[in-house]
Short mmCIF file of C-alpha atoms in Angstrom, two decimals:
data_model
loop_
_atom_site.label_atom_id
_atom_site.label_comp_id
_atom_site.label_asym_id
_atom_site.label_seq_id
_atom_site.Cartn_x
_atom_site.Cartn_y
_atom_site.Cartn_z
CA UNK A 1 0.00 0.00 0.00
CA UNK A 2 1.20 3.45 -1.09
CA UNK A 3 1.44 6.10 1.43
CA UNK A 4 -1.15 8.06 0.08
CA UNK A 5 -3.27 4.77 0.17
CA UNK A 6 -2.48 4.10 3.63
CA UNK A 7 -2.84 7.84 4.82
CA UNK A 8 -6.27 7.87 3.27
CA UNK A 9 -7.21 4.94 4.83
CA UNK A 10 -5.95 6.06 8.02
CA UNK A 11 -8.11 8.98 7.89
CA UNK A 12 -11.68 6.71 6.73
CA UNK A 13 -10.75 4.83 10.15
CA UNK A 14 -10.45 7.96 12.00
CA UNK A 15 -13.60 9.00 10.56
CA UNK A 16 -12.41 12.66 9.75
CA UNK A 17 -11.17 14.64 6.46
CA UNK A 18 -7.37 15.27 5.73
CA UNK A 19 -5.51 18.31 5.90
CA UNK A 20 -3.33 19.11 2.57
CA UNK A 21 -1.51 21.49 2.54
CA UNK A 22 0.85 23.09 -0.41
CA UNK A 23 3.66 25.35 -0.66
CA UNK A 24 6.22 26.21 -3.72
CA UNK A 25 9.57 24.50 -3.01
CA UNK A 26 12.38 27.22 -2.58
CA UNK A 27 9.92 29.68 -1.37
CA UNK A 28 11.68 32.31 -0.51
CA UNK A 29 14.60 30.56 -0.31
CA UNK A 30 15.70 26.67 0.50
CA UNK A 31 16.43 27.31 4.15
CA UNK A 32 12.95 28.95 4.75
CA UNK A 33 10.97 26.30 2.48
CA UNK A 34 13.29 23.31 3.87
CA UNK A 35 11.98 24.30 7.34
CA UNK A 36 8.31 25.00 6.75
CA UNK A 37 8.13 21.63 4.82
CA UNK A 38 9.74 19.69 7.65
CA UNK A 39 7.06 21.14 9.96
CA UNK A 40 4.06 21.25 8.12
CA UNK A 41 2.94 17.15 9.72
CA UNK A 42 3.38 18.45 13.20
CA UNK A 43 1.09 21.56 12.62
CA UNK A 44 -1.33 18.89 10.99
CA UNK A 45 -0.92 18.12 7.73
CA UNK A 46 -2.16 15.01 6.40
CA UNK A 47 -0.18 15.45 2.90
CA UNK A 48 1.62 17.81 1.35
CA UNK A 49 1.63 19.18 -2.13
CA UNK A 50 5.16 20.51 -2.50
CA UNK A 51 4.99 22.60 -6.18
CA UNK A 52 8.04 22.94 -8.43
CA UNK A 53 8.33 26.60 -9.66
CA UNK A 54 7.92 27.22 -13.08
CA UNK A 55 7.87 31.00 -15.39
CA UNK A 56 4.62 30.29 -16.48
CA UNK A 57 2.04 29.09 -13.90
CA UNK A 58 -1.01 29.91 -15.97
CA UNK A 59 -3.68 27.64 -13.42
CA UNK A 60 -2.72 29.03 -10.46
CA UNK A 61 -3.77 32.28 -8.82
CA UNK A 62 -1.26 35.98 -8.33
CA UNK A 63 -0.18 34.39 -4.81
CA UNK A 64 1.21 31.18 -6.26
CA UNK A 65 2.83 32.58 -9.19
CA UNK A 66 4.19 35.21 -6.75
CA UNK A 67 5.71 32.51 -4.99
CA UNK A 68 7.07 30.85 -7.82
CA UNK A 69 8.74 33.84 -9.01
CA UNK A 70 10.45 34.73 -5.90
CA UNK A 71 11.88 30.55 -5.65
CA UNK A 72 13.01 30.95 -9.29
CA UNK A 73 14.67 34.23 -8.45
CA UNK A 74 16.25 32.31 -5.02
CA UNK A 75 17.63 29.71 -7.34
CA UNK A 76 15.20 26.94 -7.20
CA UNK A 77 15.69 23.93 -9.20
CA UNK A 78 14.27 20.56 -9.98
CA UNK A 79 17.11 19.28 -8.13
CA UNK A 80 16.85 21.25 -5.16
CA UNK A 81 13.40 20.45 -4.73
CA UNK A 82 13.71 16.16 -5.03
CA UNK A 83 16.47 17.22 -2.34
CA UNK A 84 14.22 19.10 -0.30
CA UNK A 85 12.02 15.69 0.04
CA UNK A 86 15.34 13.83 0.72
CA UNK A 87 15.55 16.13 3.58
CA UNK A 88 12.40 15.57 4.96
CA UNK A 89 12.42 11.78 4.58
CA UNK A 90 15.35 11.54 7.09
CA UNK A 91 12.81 12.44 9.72
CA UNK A 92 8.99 11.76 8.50
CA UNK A 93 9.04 8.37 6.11
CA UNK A 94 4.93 8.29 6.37
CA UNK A 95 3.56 11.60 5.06
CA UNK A 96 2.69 11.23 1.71
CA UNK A 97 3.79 14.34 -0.85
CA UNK A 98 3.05 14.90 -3.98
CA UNK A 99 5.04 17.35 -6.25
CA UNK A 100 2.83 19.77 -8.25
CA UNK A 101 3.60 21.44 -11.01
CA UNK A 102 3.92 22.15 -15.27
CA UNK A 103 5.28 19.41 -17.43
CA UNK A 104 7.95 21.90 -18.81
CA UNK A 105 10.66 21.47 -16.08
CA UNK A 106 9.97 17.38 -16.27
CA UNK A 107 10.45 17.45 -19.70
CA UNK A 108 13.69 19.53 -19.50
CA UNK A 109 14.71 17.23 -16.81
CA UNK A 110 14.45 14.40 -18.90
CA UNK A 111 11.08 12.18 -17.91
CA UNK A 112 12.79 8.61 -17.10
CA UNK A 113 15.15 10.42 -14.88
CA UNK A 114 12.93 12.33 -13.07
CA UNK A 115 10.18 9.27 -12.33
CA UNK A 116 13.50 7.24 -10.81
CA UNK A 117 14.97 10.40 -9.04
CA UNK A 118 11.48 11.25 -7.71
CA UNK A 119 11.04 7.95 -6.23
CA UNK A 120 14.30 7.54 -4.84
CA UNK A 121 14.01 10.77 -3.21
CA UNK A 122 10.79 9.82 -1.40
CA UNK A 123 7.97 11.64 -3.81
CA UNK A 124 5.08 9.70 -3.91
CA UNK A 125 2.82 10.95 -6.65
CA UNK A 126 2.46 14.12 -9.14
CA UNK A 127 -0.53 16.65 -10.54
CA UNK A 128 0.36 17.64 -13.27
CA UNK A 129 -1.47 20.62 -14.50
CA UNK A 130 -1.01 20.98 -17.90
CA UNK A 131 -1.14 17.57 -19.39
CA UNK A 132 -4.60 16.34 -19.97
CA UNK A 133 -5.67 12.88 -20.27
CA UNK A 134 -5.05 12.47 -24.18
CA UNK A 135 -1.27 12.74 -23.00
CA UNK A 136 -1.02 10.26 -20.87
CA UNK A 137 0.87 8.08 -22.70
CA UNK A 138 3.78 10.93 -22.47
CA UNK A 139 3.76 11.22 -18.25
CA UNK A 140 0.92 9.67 -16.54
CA UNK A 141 1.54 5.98 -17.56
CA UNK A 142 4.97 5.97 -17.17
CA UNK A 143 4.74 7.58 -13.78
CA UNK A 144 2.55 4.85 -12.66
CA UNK A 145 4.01 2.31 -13.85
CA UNK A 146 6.91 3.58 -11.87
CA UNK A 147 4.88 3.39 -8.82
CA UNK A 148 3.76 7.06 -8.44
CA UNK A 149 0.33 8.29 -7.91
CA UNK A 150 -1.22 10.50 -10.77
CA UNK A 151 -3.78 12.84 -9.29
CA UNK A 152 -6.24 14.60 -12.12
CA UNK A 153 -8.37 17.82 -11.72
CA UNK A 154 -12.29 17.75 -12.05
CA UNK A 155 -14.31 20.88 -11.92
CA UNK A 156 -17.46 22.05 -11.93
CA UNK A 157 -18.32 22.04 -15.55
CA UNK A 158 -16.34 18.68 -16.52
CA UNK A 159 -19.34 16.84 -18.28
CA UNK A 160 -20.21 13.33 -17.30
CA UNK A 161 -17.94 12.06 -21.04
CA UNK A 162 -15.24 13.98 -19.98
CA UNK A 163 -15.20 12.80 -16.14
CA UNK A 164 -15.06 9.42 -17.23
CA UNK A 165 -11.97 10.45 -19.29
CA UNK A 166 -10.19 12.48 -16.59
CA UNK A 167 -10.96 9.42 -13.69
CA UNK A 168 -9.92 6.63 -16.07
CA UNK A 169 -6.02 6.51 -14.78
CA UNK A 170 -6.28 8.76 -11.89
CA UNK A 171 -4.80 7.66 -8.66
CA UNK A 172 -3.79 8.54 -5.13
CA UNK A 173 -6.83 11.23 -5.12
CA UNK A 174 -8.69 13.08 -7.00
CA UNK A 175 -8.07 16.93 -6.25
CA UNK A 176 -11.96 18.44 -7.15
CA UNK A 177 -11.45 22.80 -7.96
CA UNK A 178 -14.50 23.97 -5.79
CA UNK A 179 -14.40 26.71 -7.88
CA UNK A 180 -14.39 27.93 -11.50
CA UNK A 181 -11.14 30.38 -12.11
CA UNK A 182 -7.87 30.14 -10.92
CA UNK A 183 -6.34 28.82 -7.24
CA UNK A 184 -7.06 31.48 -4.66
CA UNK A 185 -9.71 34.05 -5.90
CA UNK A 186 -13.10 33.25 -4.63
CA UNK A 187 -14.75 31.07 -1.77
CA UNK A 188 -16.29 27.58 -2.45
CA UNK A 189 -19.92 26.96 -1.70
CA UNK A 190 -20.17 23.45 0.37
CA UNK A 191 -23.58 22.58 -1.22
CA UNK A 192 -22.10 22.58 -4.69
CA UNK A 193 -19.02 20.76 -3.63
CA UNK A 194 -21.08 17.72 -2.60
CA UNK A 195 -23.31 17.88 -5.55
CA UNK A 196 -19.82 17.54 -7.47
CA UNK A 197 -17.82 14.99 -5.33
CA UNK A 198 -21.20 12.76 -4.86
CA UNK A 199 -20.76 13.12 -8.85
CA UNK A 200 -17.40 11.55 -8.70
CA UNK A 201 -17.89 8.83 -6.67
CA UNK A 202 -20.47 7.55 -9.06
CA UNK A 203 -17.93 7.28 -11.15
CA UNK A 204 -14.81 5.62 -9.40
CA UNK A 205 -14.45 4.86 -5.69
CA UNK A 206 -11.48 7.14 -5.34
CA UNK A 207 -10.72 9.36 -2.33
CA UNK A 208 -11.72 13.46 -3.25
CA UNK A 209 -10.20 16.23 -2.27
CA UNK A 210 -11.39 19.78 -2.36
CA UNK A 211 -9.67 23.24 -3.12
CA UNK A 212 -9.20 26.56 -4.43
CA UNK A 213 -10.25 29.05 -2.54
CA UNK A 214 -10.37 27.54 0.95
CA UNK A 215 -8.33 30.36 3.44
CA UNK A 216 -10.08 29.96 6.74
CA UNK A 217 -10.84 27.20 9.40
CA UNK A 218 -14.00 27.68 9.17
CA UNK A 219 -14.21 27.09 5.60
CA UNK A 220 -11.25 23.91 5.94
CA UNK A 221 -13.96 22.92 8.67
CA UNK A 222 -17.09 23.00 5.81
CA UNK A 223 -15.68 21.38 2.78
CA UNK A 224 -14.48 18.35 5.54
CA UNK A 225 -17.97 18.00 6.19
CA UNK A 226 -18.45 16.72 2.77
CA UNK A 227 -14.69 15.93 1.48
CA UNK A 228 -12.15 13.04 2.14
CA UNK A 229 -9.20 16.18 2.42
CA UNK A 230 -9.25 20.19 2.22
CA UNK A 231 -6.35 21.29 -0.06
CA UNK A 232 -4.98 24.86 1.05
CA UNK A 233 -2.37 26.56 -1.00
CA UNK A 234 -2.99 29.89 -1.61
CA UNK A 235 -3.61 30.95 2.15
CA UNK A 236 -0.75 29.50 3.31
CA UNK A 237 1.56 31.05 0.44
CA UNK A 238 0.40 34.12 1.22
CA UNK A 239 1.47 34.20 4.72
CA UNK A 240 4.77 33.43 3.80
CA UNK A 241 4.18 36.75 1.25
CA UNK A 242 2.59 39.22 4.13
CA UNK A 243 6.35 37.94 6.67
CA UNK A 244 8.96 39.09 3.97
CA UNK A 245 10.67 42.35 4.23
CA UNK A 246 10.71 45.27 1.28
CA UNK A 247 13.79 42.74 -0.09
CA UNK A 248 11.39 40.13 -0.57
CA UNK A 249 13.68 38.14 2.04
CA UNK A 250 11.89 36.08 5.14
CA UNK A 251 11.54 37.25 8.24
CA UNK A 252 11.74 36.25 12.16
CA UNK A 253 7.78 35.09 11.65
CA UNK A 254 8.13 33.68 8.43
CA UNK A 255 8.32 29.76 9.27
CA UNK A 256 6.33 30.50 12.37
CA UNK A 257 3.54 32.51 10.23
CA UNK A 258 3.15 29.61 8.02
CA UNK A 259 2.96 26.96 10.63
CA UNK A 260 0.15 28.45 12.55
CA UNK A 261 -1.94 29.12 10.01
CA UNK A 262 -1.86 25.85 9.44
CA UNK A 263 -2.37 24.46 12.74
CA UNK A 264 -5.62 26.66 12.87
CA UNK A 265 -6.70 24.88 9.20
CA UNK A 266 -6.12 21.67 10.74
CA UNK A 267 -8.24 22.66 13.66
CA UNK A 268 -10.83 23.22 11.16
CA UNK A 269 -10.79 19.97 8.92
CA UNK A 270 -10.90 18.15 12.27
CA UNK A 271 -13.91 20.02 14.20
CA UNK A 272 -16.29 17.75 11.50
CA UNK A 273 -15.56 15.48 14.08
CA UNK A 274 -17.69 17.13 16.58
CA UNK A 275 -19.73 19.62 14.45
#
């Protein structure tokens, strides 16, 4: 059993929703990132989505490109960031992470090299934003076959034809945008999220989990009510964003900004347990 299988699991027994939780890799610089990463199970994470930066992040929202922009300008690479989850394997082997990201700097990479490197490091799938289910052949296969999870996006306006398309090799989770638009920029409505997950599960027994546009407990505690996880990004990006100084360098609160906030989220998912 993978570890996103197993953490999924875990959670079903537990009877609660997971916490996942994303942040760009080399954001705003290694030392800073290294450190929120390592710390992001103890504040409650269930998994992480750790994104590689790229120039061009056209599906995600100003905070996450910002965020990007500032890692590429630190001197993030694809390298750095399998080393990052070296890192953090030395001292967590069971939280699952999943790199996010554009096909681009995979490709560049080289694709056989990165599926071996990423699963040596300790990376146990990939969403891959930009390459839709007619590519498959090109990463999603392979990558499976390799023994990494493959997580697709459905949204609100994927037809039934389509869904049946997008679910066919999706694994590990399927990440449902709550939203229409781009990571970050408006609030979900619960009711509609359940119409759309109960919509998925028709399809393929496959665990969901719901984001865009989640940036309070309160609405991490919501979506759990009718989720298997509550993906934050953009929230927790953004904190890292409000701690730098006019140099666009972290701060004394950086780490610690990042950390509660996510503690609080984690509050959230987990008061469905007693809501």
């Amino acid at each position: 059993m993978s570890r996103l299988d197993a953490r999924f699991a875990a959670l079903e027994t537990e009877g609660r929703a997971g916490l996942v939780t994303f942040v760009t890799s080399g954001d705003p610089d290694l030392a800073t990132s290294q450190a929120i990463l390592d710390g992001l199970p103890a504040a409650g994470a269930d998994v992480i989505e750790l994104g590689m930066p790229f120039t061009d992040p056209m599906a995600d929202g100003p905070a996450i490109q910002a965020a990007s922009l500032r890692a590429l300008k630190a001197g993030q690479t694809v390298v750095k960031t399998l080393d990052m989850v070296r890192a953090f394997r030395k001292s967590d082997s069971d939280t699952p992470i999943v790199l996010m990201g554009y096909y681009n700097p995979i490709y560049s990479y080289g694709r056989d090299r990165f599926l071996a490197d990423a699963i040596e490091a300790g990376v146990d799938g990939l969403i891959v934003v930009d390459l839709p289910p007619e590519e498959d052949a090109e990463l999603c296969l392979p990558a499976m076959d390799a023994g990494l999870s493959f997580t697709r996006f459905v949204t609100p306006t994927t037809d039934a034809r389509r869904l049946s398309s997008v679910l066919a090799n999706t694994s590990g989770f399927v990440y449902y945008v709550s939203i229409a638009g781009v990571t970050g920029t408006a609030a979900p409505d619960p009711s509609q999220v359940a119409a759309g997950i109960s919509r998925i599960k028709s399809h393929k027994a496959v665990p969901v989990a719901v984001g865009f546009g989640v940036k309070t407990p309160e609405q991490a505690r919501e979506l759990a009510c009718v989720s298997d996880a509550v993906v934050v990004g953009s929230a927790l990006v953004g904190a890292i964003a409000h701690t730098l100084d006019d140099a666009g360098r972290a701060g004394p609160s950086t780490i610690s900004s990042v950390l509660d906030l996510a503690r609080h989220l984690a509050e959230g998912v987990r008061a469905r347990e007693v809501a």
